[in-house]
Protein backbone atom coordinates (compact mmCIF):
# COMPACT_ATOMS: atom_id res chain seq x y z
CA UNK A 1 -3.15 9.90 -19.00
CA UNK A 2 -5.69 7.26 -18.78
CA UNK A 3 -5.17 3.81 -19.84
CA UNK A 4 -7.22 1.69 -20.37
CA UNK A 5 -5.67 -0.91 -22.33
CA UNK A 6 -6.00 -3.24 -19.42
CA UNK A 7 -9.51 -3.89 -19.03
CA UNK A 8 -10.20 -7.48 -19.91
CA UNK A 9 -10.63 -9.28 -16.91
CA UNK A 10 -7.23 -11.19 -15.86
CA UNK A 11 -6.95 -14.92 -15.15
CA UNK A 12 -5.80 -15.10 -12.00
CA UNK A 13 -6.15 -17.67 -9.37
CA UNK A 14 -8.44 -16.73 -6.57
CA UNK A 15 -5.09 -17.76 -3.86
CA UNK A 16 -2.05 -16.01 -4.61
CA UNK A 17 1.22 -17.59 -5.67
CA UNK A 18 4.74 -17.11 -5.78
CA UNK A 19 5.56 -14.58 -8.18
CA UNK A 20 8.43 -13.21 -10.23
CA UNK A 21 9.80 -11.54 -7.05
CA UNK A 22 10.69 -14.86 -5.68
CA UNK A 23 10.20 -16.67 -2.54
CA UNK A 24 6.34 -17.90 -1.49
CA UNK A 25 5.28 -14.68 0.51
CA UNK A 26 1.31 -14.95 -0.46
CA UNK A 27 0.97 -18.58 0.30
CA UNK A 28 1.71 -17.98 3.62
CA UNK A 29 -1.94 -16.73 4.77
CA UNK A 30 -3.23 -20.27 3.20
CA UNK A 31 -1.26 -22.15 6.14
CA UNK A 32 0.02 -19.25 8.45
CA UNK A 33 3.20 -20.61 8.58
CA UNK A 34 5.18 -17.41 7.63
CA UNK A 35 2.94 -15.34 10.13
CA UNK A 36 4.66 -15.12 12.96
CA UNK A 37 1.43 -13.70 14.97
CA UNK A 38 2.44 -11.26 17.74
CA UNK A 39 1.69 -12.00 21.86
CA UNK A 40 -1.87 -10.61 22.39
CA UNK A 41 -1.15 -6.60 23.83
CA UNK A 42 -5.16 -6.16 24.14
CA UNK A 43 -8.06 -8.41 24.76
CA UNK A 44 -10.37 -9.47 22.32
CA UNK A 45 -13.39 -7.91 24.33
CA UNK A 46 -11.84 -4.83 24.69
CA UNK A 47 -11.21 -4.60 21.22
CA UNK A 48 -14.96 -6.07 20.26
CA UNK A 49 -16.72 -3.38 22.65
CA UNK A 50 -15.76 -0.71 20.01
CA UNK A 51 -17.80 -1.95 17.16
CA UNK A 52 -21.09 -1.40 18.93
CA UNK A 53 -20.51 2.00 18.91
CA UNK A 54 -19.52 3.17 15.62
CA UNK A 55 -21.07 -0.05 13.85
CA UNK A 56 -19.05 -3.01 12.40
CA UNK A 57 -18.72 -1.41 8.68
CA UNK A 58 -16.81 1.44 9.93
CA UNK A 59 -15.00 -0.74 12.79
CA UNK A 60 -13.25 -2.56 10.05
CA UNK A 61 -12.75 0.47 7.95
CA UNK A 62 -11.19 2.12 10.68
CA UNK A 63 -8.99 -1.20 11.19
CA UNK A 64 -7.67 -0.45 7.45
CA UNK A 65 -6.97 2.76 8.30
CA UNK A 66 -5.42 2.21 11.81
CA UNK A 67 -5.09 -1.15 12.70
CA UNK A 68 -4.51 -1.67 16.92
CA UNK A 69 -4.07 -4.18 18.83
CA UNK A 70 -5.41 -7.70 18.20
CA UNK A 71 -8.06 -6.76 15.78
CA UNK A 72 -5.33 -4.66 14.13
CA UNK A 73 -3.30 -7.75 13.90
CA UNK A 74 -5.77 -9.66 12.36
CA UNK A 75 -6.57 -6.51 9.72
CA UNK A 76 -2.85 -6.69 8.72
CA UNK A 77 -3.05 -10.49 7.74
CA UNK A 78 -6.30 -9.59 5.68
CA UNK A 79 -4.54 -6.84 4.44
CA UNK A 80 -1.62 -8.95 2.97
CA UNK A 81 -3.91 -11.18 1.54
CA UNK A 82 -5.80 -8.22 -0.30
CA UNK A 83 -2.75 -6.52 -1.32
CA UNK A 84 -0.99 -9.33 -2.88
CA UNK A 85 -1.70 -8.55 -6.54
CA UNK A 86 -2.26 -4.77 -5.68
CA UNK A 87 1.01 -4.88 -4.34
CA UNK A 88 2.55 -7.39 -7.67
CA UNK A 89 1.42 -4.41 -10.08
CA UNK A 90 1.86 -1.82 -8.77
CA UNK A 91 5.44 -2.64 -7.93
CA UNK A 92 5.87 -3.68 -11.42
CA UNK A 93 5.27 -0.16 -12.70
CA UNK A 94 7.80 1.12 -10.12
CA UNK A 95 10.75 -1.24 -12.36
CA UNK A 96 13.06 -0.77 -9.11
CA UNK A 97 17.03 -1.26 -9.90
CA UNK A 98 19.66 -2.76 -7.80
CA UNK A 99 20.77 0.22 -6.44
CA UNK A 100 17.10 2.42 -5.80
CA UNK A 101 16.42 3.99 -2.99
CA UNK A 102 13.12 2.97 -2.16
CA UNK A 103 10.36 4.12 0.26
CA UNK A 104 6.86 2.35 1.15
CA UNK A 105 4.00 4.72 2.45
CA UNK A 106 2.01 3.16 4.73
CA UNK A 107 3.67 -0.43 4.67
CA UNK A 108 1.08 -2.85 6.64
CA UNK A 109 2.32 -6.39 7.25
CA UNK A 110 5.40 -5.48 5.00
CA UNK A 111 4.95 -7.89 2.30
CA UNK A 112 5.90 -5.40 -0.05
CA UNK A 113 9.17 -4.44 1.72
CA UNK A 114 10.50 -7.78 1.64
CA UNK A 115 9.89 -8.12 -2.08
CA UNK A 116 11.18 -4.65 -2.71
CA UNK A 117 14.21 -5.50 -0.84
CA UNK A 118 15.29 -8.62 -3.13
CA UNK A 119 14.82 -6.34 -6.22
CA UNK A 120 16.97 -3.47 -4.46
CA UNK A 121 19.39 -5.62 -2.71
CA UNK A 122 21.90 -2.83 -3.41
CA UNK A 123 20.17 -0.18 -2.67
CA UNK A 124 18.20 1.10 0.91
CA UNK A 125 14.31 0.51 1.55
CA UNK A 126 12.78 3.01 4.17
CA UNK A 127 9.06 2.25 5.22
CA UNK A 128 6.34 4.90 7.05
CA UNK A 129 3.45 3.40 8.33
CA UNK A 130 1.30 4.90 11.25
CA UNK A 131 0.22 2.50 12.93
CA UNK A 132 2.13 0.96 15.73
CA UNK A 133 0.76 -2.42 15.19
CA UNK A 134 1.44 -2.62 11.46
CA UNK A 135 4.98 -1.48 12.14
CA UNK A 136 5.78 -4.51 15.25
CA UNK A 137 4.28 -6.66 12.46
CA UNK A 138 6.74 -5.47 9.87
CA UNK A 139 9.91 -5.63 11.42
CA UNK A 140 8.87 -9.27 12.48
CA UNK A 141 8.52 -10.49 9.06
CA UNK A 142 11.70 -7.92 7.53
CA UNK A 143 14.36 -8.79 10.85
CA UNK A 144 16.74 -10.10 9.00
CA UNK A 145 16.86 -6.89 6.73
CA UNK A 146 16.84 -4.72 9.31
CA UNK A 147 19.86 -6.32 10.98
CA UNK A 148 21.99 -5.66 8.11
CA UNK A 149 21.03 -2.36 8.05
CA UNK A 150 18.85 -2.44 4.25
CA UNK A 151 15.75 -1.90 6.20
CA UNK A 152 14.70 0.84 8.20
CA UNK A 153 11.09 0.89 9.37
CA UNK A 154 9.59 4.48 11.21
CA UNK A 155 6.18 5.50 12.73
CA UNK A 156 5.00 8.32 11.36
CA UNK A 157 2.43 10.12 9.33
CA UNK A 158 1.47 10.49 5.73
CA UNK A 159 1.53 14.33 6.06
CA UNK A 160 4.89 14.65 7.38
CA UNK A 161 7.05 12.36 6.22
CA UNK A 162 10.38 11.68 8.56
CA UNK A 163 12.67 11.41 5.48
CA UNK A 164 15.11 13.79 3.49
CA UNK A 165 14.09 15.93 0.55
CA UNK A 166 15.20 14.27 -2.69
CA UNK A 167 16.51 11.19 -0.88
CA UNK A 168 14.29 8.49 -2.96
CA UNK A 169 14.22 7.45 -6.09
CA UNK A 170 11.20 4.99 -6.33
CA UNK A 171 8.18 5.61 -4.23
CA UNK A 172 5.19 2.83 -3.46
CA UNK A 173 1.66 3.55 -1.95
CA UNK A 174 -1.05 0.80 -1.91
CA UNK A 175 -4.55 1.40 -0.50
CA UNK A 176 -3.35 4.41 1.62
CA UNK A 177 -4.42 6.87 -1.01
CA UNK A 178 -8.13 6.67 0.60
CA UNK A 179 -7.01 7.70 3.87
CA UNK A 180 -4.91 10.64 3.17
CA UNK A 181 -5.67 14.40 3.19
CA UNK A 182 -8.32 15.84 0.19
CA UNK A 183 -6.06 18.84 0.20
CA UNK A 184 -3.05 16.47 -1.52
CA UNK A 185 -0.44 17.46 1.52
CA UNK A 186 0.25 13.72 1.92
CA UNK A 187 1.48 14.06 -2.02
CA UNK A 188 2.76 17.16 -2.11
CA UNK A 189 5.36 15.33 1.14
CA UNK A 190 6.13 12.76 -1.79
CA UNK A 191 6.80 14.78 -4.68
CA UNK A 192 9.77 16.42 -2.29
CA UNK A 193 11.40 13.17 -0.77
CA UNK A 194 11.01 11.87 -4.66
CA UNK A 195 14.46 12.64 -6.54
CA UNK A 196 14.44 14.25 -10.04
CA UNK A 197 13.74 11.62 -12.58
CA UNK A 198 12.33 9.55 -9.69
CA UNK A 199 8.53 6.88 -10.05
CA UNK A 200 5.67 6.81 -7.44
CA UNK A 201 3.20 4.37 -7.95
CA UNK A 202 -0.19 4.43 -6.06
CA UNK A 203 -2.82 1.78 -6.31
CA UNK A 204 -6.21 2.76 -5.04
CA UNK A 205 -9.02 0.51 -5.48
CA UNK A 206 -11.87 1.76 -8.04
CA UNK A 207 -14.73 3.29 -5.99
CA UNK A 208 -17.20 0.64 -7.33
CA UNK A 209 -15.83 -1.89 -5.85
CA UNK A 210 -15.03 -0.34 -2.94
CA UNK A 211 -18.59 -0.34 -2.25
CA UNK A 212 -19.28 -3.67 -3.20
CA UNK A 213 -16.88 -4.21 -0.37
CA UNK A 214 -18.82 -1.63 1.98
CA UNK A 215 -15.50 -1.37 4.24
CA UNK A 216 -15.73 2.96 3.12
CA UNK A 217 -15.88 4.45 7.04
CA UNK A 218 -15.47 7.35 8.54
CA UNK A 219 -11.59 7.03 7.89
CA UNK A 220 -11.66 7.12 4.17
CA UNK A 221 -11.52 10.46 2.92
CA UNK A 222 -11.92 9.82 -0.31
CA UNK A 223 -12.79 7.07 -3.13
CA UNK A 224 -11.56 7.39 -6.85
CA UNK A 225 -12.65 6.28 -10.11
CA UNK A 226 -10.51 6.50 -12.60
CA UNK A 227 -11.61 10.11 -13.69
CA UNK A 228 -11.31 11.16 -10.41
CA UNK A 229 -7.90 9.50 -9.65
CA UNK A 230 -6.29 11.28 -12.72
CA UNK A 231 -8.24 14.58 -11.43
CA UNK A 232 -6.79 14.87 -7.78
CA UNK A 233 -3.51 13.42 -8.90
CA UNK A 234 -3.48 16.59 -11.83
CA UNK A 235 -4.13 19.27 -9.10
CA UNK A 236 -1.57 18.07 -6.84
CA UNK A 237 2.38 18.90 -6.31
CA UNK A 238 2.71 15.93 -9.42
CA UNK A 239 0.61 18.08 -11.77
CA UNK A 240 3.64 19.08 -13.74
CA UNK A 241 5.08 15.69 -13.90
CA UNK A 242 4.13 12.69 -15.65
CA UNK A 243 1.03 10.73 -14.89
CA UNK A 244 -0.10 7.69 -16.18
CA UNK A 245 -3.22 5.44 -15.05
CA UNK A 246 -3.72 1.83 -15.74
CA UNK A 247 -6.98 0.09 -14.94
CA UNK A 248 -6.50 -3.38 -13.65
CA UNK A 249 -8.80 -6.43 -12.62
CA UNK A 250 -8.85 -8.47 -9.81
CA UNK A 251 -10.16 -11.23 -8.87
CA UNK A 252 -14.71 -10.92 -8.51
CA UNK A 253 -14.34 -8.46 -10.93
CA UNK A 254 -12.90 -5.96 -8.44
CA UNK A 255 -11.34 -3.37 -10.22
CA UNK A 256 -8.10 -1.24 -9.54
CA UNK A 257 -6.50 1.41 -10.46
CA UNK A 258 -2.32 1.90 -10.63
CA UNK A 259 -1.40 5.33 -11.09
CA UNK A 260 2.46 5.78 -12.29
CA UNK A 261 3.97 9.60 -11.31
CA UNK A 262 7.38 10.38 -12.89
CA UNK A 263 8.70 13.81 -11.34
CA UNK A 264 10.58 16.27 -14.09
C-alpha cells in the first residue's frame, strides 16, 4: 500500500546532524575526522583511465554499484553522505529492539551498521556487501564491534546470500535495490533469511530524481517510481506479506521512496 501521507517537502538542513541514534556519524564528512581513509591499493591514473572508455556518467554509476580501489573509496564517503537521511528513515521503519537480529544488504561505508548496532546492542548485526572496498572500509569504521563479536561483516552477493534461512529478524537495504536482479532473486534470498513476523525496509530513490542526478549506468537495472516500486515488490517472494510504501523528501526536492515488508 501506497502512502503518501508524506509528501510535503521536509525541513531539513542541507548537512546532516546527529540524530536520535546518537553519536555525530554524519558530521564526520564535513571535517573527515571520523574517516579513517584507507592506504592507496591503486593509483589514481589507473583508476581515471577507465572513465574514457565507458564515459564519466556510467564510471560513477558503476562506482555506486561496485566501488574499487581509490575511486571506490572516495564513492563510499559520497555514499555516506547521500545515505544519511536515506539511511535515518528507513531505519526508523525497521523499529529494531534490543535483542534483533539484524542484517544490512549491501552495507557501503557502514554508517548504518554502527547505528544499528547501538539500537541492537543485545542482539547480532550481520552485513553483505560486494564490494571488497566497501567492506575494508566497514570494518575500519565498525572494529570495535567486530572485536566483541556483535559485528560480523562478509563479501558476498545479493543473489546468494551467505546467511541461514530464518536467522533475521529485521532486514535493511538502501540504494541497492537499483542494482539487483529484475527477476526479484535478490528478494526472494531475503524473504528466506527473514524470520516469521520479521521487517525489511528498502529505500530506493524515486526515478525522477534519479535522473536529475544522471548517475543511472549500465549497472542499474532498474529505477522505481512509486507505482513501480509497489509493482515489483507485489510480484516478488513478499507478495503475500505486508507491504507498505512511504514517499519521502530530501533535500533539492529529491524524492525517496521507503518501502516497509512484514513477512506472515
Amino acid at each position: 500500500m501506497l502512502d503518501e501521507s508524506a509528501q510535503e517537502p521536509l525541513a531539513i538542513p542541507l548537512a546532516p546532524q546527529a540524530d536520535r541514534f546518537g553519536g555525530n556519524d554524519g558530521l564526520a564528512f564535513q571535517g573527515a575526522a571520523g574517516l579513517h581513509p584507507e592506504p592507496p591499493r591503486a593509483s589514481v591514473v589507473g583508476s581515471l583511465d577507465g572513465i574514457g572508455a565507458i564515459g564519466l556518467h556510467d564510471f560513477i554509476a558503476q562506482q555506486f554499484s561496485m566501488p574499487e580501489g581509490m575511486c571506490g573509496r572516495a564513492a563510499g564517503a559520497v555514499m555516506g553522505l547521500i545515505n544519511h537521511l536515506p539511511n535515518r528513515r528507513a531505519i526508523e521503519r525497521l523499529d529494531i529492539g534490543e535483542q534483533d537480529d539484524v542484517l544490512e544488504i549491501g552495507f557501503g561505508p557502514g554508517w548504518a551498521l554502527k547505528k544499528m548496532a547501538r539500537l541492537a546492542h543485545g542482539g547480532t548485526i550481520t552485513g553483505v556487501d560486494r564490494s571488497p572496498t566497501m567492506v575494508r572500509q566497514a570494518q575500519i569504521r565498525n572494529r570495535a564491534a567486530i572485536q566483541d563479536g556483535k559485528l560480523k561483516l562478509i563479501h558476498g552477493t545479493f543473489e546468494r546470500l551467505p546467511v541461514e534461512s530464518a536467522s533475521m529478524d529485521k532486514i535493511l537495504a538502501v540504494n541497492v535495490i537499483y542494482f539487483c536482479s529484475p527477476t526479484g532473486t535478490a528478494l526472494a534470498e531475503a524473504h528466506r533469511v527473514l524470520r516469521p513476523g520479521g521487517t525489511m525496509s528498502i529505500y530506493a530513490t524515486d526515478c525522477s530524481s534519479m535522473k536529475r542526478l544522471q548517475f543511472v549506468g549500465p549497472e542499474t537495472r532498474q529505477t522505481f517510481d512509486p507505482k513501480g516500486l509497489e509493482d515489483f515488490l507485489g510480484r516478488s517472494a513478499f507478495a503475500s506479506d505486508q507491504i507498505d510504501i512511504q514517499v519521502i523528501w530530501l533535500p533539492f526536492g529529491f524524492r525517496g521512496l521507503v518501502a516497509r515488508l512484514c513477512k506472515r
